[in-house]
Tab-separated table of N, CA and C in Angstrom:
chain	number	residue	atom	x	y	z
A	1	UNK	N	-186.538	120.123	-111.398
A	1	UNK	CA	-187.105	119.146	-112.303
A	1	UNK	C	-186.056	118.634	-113.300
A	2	UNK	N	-185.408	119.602	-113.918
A	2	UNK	CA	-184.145	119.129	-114.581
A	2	UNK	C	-182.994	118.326	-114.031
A	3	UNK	N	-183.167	118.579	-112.737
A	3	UNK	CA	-181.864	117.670	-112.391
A	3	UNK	C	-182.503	116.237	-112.314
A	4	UNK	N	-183.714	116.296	-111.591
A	4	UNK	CA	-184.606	114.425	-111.598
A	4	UNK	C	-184.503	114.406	-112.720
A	5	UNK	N	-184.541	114.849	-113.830
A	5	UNK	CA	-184.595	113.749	-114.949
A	5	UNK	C	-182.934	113.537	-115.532
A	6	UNK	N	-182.402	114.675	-115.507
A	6	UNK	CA	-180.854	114.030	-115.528
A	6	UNK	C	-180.425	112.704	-114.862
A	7	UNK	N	-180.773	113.146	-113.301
A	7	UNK	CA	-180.506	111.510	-112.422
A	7	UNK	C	-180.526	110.631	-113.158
A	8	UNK	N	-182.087	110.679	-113.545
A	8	UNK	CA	-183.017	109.295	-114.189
A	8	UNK	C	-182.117	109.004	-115.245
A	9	UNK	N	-181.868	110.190	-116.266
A	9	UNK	CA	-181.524	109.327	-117.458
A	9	UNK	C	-179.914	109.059	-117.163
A	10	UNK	N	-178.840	109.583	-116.253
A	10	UNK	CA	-178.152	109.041	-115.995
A	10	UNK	C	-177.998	107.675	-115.517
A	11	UNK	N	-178.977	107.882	-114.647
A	11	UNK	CA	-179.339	106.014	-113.958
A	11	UNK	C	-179.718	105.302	-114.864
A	12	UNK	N	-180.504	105.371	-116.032
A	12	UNK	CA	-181.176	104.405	-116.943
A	12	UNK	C	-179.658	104.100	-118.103
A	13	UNK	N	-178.768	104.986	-118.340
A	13	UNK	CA	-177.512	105.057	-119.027
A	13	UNK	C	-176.758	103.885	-118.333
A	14	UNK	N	-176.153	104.075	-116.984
A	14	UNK	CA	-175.769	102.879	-116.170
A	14	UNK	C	-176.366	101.494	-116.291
A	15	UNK	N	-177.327	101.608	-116.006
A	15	UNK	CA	-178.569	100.335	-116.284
A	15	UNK	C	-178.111	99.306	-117.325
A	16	UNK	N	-178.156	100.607	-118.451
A	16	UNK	CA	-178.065	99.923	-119.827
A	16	UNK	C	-176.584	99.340	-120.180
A	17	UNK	N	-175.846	100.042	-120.068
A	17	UNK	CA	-174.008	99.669	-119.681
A	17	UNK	C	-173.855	98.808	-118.790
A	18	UNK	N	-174.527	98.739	-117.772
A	18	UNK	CA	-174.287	96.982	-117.082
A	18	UNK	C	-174.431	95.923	-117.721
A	19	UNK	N	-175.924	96.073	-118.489
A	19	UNK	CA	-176.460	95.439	-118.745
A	19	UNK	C	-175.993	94.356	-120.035
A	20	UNK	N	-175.262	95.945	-120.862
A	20	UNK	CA	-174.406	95.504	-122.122
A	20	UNK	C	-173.375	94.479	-121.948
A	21	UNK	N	-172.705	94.701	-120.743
A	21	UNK	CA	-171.241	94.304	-119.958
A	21	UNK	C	-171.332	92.894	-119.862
A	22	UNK	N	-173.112	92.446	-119.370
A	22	UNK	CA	-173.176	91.442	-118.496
A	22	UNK	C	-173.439	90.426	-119.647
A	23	UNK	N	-174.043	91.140	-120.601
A	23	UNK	CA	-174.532	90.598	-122.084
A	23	UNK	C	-173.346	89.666	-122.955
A	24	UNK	N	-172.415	90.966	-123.050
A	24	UNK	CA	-171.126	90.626	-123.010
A	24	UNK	C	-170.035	89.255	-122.891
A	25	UNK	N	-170.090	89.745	-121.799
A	25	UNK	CA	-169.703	88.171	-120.670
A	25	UNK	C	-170.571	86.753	-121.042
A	26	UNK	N	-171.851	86.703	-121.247
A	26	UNK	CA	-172.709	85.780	-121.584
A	26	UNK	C	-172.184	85.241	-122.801
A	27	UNK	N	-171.959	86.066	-123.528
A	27	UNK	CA	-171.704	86.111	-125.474
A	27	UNK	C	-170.892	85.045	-125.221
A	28	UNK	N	-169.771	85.786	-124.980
A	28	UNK	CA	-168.267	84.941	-124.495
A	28	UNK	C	-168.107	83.722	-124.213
A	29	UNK	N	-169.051	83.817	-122.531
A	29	UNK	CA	-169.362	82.699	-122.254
A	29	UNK	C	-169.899	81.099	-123.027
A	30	UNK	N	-170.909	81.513	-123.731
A	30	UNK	CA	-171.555	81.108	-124.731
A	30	UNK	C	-170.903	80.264	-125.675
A	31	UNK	N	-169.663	81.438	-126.654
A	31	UNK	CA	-168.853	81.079	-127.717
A	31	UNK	C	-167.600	80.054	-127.108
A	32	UNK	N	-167.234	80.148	-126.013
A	32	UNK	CA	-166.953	79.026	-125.359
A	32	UNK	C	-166.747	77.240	-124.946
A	33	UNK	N	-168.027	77.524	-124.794
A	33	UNK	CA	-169.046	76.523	-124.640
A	33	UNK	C	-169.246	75.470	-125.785
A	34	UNK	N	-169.738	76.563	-126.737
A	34	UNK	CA	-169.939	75.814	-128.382
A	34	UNK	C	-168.640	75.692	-129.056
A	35	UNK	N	-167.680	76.144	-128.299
A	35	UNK	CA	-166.271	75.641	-129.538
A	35	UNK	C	-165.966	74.174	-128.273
A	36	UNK	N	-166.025	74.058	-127.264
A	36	UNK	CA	-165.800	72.973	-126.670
A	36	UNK	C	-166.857	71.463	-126.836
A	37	UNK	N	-167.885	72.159	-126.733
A	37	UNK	CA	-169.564	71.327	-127.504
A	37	UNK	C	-168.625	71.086	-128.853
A	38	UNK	N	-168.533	71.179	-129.275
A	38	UNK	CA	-167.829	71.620	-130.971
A	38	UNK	C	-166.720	70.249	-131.219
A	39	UNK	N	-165.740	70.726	-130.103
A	39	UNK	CA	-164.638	69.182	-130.010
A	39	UNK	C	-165.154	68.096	-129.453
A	40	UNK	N	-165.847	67.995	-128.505
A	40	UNK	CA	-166.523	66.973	-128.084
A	40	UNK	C	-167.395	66.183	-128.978
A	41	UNK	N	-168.122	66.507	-129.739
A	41	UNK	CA	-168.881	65.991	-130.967
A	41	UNK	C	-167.784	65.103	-132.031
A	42	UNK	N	-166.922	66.093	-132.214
A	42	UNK	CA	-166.048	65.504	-133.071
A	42	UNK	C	-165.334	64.487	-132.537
A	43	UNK	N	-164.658	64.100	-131.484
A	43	UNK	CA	-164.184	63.287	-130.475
A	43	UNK	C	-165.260	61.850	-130.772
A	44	UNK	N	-166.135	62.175	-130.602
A	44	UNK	CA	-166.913	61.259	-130.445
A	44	UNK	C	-167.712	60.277	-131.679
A	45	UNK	N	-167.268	61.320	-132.338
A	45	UNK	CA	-168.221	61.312	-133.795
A	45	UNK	C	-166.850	60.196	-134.789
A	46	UNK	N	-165.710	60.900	-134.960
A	46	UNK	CA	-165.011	61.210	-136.051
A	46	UNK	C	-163.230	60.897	-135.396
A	47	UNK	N	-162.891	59.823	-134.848
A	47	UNK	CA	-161.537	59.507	-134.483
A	47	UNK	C	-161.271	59.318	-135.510
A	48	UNK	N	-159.857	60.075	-136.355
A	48	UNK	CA	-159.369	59.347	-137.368
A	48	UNK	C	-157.973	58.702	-136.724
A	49	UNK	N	-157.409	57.818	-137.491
A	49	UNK	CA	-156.296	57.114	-137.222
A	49	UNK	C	-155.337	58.049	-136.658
A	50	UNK	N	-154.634	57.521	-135.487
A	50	UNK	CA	-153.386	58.922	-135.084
A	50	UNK	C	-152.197	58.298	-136.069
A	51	UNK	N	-151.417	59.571	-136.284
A	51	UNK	CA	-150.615	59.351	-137.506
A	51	UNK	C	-151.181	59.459	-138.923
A	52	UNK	N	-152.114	59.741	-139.043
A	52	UNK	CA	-152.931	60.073	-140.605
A	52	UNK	C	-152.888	61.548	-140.045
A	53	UNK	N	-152.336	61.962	-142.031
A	53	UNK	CA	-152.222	63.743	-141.965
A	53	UNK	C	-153.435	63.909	-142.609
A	54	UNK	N	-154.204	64.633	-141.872
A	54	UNK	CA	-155.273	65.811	-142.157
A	54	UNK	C	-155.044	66.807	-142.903
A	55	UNK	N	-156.235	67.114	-143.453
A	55	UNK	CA	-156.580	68.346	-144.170
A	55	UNK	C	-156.778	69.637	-143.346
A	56	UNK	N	-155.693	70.759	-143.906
A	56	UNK	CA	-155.580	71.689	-143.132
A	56	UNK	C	-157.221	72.296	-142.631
A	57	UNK	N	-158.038	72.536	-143.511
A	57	UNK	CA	-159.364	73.208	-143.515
A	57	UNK	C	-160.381	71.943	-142.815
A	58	UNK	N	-159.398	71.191	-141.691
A	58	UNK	CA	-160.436	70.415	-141.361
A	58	UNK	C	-159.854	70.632	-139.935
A	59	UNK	N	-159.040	71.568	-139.497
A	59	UNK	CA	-158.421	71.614	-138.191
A	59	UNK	C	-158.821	72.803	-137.261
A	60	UNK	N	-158.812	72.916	-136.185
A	60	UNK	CA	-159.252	74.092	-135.645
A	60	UNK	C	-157.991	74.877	-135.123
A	61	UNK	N	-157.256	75.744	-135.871
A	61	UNK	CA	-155.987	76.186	-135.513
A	61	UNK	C	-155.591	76.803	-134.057
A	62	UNK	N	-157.083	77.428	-133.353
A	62	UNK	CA	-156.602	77.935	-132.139
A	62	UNK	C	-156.432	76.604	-131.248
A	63	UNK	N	-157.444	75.907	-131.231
A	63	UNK	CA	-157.606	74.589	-130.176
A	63	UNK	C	-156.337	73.307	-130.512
A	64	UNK	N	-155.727	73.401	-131.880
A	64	UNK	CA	-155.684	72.168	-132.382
A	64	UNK	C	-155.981	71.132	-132.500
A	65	UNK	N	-156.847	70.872	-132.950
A	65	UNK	CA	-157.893	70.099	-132.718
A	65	UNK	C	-158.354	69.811	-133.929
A	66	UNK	N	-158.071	68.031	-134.723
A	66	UNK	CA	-159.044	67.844	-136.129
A	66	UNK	C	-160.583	68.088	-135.788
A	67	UNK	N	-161.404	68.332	-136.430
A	67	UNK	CA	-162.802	68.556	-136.301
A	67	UNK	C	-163.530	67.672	-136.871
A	68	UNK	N	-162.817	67.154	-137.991
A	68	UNK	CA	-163.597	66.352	-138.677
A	68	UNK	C	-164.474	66.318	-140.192
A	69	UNK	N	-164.539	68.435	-140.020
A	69	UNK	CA	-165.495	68.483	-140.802
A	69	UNK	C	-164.938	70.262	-141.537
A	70	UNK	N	-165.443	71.231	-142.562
A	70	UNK	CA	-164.715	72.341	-142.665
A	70	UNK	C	-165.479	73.085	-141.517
A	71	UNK	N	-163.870	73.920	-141.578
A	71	UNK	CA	-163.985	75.093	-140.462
A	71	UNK	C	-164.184	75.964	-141.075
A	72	UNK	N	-164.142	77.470	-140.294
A	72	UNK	CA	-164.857	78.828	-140.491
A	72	UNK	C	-162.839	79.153	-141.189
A	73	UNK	N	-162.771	79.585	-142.412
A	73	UNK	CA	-161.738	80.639	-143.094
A	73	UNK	C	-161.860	81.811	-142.176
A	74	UNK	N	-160.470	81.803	-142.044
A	74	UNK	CA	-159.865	83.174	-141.673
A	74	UNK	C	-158.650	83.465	-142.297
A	75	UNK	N	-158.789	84.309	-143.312
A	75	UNK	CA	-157.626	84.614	-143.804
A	75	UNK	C	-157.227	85.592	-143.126
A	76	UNK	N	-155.869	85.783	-143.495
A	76	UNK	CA	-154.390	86.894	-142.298
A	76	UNK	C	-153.492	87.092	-143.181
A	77	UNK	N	-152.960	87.698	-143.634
A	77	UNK	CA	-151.132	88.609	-144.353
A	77	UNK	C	-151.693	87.029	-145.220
A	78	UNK	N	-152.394	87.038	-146.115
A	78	UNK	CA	-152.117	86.459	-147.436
A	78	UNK	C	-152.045	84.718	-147.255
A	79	UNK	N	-152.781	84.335	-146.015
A	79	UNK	CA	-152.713	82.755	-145.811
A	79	UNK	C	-154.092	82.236	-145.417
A	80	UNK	N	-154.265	81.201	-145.135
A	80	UNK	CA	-155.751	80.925	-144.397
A	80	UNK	C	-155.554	79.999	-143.503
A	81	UNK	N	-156.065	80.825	-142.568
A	81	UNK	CA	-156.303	79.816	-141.342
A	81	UNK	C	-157.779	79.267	-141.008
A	82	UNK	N	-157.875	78.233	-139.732
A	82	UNK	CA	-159.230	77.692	-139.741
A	82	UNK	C	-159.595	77.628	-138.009
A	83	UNK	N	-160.550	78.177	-137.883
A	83	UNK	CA	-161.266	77.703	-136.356
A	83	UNK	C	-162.449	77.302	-136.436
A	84	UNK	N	-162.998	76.927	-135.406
A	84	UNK	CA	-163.871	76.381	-135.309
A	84	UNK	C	-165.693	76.984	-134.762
A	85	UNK	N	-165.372	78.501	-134.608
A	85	UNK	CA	-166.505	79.346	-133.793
A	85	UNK	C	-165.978	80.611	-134.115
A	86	UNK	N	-166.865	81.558	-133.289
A	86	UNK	CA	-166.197	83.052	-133.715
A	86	UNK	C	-165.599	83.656	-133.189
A	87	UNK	N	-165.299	82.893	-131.668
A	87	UNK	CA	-163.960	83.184	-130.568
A	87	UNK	C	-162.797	82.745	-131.618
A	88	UNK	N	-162.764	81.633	-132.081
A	88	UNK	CA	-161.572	81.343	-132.909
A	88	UNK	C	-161.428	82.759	-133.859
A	89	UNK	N	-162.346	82.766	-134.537
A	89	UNK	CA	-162.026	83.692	-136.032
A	89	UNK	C	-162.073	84.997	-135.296
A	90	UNK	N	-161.783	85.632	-134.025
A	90	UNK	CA	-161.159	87.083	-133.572
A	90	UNK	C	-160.165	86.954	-133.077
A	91	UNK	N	-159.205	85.559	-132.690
A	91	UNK	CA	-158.533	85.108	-132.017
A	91	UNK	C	-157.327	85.347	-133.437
A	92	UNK	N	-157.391	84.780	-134.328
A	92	UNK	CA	-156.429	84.272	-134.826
A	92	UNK	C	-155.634	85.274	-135.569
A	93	UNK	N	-156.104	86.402	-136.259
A	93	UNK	CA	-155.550	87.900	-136.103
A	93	UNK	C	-154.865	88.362	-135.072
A	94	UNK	N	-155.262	88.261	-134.111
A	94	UNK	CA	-155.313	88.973	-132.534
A	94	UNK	C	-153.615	87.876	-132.089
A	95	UNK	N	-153.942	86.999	-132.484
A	95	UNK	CA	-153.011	85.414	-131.121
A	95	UNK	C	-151.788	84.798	-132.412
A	96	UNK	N	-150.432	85.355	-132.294
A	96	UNK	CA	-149.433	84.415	-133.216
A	96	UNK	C	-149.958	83.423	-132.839
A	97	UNK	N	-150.307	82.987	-131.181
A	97	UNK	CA	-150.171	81.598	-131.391
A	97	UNK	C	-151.013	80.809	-132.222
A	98	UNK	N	-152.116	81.241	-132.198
A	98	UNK	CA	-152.937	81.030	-133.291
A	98	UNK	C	-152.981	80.346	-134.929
A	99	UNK	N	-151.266	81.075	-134.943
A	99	UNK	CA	-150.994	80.804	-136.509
A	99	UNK	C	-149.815	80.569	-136.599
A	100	UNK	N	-148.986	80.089	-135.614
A	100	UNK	CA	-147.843	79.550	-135.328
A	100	UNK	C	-147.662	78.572	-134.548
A	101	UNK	N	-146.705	77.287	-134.913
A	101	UNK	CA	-146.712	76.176	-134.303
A	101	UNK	C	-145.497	75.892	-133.902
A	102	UNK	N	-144.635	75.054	-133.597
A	102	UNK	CA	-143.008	74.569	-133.706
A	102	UNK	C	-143.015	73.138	-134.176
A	103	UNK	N	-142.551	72.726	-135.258
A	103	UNK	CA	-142.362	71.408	-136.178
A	103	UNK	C	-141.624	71.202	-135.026
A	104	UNK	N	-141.882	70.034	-134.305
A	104	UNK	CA	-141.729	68.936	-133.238
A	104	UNK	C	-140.109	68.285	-133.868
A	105	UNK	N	-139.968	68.059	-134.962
A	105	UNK	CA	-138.271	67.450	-135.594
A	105	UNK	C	-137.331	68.981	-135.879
A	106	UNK	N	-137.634	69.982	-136.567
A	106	UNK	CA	-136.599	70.683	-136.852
A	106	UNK	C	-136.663	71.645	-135.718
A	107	UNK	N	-137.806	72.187	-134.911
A	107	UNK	CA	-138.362	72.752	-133.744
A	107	UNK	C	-138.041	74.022	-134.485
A	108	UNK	N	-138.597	74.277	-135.772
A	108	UNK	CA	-138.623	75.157	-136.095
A	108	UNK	C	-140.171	76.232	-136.504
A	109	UNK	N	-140.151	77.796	-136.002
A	109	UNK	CA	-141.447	77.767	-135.965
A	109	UNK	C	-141.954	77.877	-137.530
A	110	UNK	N	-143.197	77.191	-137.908
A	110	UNK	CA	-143.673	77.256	-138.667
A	110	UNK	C	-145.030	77.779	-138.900
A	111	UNK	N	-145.838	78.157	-139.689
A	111	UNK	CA	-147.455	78.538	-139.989
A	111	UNK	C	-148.418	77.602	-140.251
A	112	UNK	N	-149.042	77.630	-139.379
A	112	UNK	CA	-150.322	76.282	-139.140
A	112	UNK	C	-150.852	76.269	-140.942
A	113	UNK	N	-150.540	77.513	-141.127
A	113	UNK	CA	-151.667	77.617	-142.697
A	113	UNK	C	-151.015	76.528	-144.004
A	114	UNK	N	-149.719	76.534	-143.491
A	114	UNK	CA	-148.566	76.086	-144.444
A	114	UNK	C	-148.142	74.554	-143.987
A	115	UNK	N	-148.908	74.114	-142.835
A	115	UNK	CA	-147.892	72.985	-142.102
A	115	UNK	C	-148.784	71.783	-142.876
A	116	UNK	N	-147.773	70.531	-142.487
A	116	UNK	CA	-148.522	69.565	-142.778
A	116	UNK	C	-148.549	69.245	-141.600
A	117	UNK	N	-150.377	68.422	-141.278
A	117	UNK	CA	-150.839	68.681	-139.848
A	117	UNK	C	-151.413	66.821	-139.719
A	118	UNK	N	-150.760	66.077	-138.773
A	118	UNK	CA	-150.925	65.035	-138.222
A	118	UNK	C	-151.703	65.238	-137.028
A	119	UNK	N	-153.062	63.849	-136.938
A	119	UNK	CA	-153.127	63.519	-135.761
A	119	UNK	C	-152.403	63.049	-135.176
A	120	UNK	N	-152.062	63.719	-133.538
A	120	UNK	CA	-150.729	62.919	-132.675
A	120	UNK	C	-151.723	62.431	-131.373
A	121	UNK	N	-152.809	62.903	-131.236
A	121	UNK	CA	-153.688	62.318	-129.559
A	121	UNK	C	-154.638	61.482	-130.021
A	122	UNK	N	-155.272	60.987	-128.609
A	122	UNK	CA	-156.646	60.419	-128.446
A	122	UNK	C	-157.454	61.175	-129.004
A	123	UNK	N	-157.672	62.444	-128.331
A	123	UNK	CA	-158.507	63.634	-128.624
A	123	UNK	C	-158.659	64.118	-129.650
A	124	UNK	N	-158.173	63.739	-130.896
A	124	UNK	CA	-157.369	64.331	-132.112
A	124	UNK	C	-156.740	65.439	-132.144
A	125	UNK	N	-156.156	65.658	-131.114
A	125	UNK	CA	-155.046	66.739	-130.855
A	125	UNK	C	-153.973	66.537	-132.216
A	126	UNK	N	-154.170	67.931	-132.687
A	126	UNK	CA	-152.900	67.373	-133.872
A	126	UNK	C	-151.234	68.113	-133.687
A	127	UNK	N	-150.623	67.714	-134.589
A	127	UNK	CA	-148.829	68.720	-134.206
A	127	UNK	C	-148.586	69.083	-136.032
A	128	UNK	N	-147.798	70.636	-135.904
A	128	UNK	CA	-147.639	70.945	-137.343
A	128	UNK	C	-146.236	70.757	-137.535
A	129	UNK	N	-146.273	69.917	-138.963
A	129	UNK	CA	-144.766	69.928	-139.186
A	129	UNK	C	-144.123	70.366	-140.759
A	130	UNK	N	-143.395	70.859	-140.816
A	130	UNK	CA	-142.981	72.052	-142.105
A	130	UNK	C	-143.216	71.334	-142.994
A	131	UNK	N	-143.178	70.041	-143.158
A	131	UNK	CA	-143.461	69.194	-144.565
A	131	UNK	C	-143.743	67.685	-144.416
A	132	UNK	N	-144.322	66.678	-145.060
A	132	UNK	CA	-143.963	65.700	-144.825
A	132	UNK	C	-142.452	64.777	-144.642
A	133	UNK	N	-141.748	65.359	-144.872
A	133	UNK	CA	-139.933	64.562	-144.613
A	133	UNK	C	-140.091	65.001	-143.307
A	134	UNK	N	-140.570	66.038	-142.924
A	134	UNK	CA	-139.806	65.989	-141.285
A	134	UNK	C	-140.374	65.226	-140.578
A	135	UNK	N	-141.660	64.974	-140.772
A	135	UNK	CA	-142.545	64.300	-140.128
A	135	UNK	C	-142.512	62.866	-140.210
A	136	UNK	N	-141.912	62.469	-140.841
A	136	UNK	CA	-141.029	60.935	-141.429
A	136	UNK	C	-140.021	60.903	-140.885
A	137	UNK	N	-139.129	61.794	-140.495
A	137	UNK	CA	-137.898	61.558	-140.013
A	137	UNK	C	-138.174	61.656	-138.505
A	138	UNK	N	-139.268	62.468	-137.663
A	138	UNK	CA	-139.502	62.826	-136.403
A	138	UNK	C	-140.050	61.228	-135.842
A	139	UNK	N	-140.726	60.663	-136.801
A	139	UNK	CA	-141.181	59.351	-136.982
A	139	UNK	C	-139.828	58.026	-136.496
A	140	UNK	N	-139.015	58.508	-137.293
A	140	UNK	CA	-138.086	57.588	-137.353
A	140	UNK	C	-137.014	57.716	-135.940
A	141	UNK	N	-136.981	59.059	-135.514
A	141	UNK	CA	-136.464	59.616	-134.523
A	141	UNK	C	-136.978	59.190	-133.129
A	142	UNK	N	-138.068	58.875	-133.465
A	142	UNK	CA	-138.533	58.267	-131.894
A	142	UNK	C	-139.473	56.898	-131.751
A	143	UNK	N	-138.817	56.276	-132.502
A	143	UNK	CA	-139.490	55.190	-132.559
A	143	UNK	C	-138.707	54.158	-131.746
């Protein structure tokens, strides 16, 4: 009798650990979804001029991506960064890339938290650059 119910509650243990796993995966899935739902809105909603610098707390640092609107704070070692969902805000601790960019003129790496951040796409894909002079001169550089 003791061992059938061991089985059982072993089997019902498994059950539940799949179940968590699969839960899991869904979450993920999910948070996904809504950070892409997320740019798409904004895309659609909110083109600002390419070449107009944005407000850092209006960018989604993992995606790069203006949003349009404020993002979720994540502060890190004494700076703040911004995403857009809560895949972003475990990401950006976790991912330099996250919080590191390369200024496109000095190609030097810099901190999204610190950069001055231009729209450069359609998409409002943006690029970080260490200050406004570089970004004037990167300007002038390829024109």
């Amino acid at each position: 009798m003791n061992l059938i119910i061991k089985t059982l509650s072993i089997a019902a243990l498994a059950a539940i650990l799949v179940t968590s796993c699969e839960n899991k995966k869904t979450e993920m899935k999910t948070e996904r979804a809504e950070s892409k739902l997320a740019i798409k809105k904004v895309i659609q909603n909110n083109n600002p001029e390419k070449g107009k610098n944005v407000p850092n707390n209006l960018v989604c640092m993992v995606n790069d991506v203006y949003m349009g609107k404020e993002q979720i704070e994540v502060p890190f070692e004494g700076k703040m960064y911004y995403g857009c969902c809560n895949m972003c805000k475990e990401k950006i601790p976790k991912d330099e890339s996250a919080r590191y960019a390369t200024d496109p003129h000095s190609l030097k790496k810099i901190s999204k938290a610190d950069a001055y951040i231009v729209v450069i796409g359609n998409n409002n894909e943006v690029a970080y650059f260490e200050n406004e002079e570089n970004y004037r001169k990167f300007l002038e550089g390829n024109s």
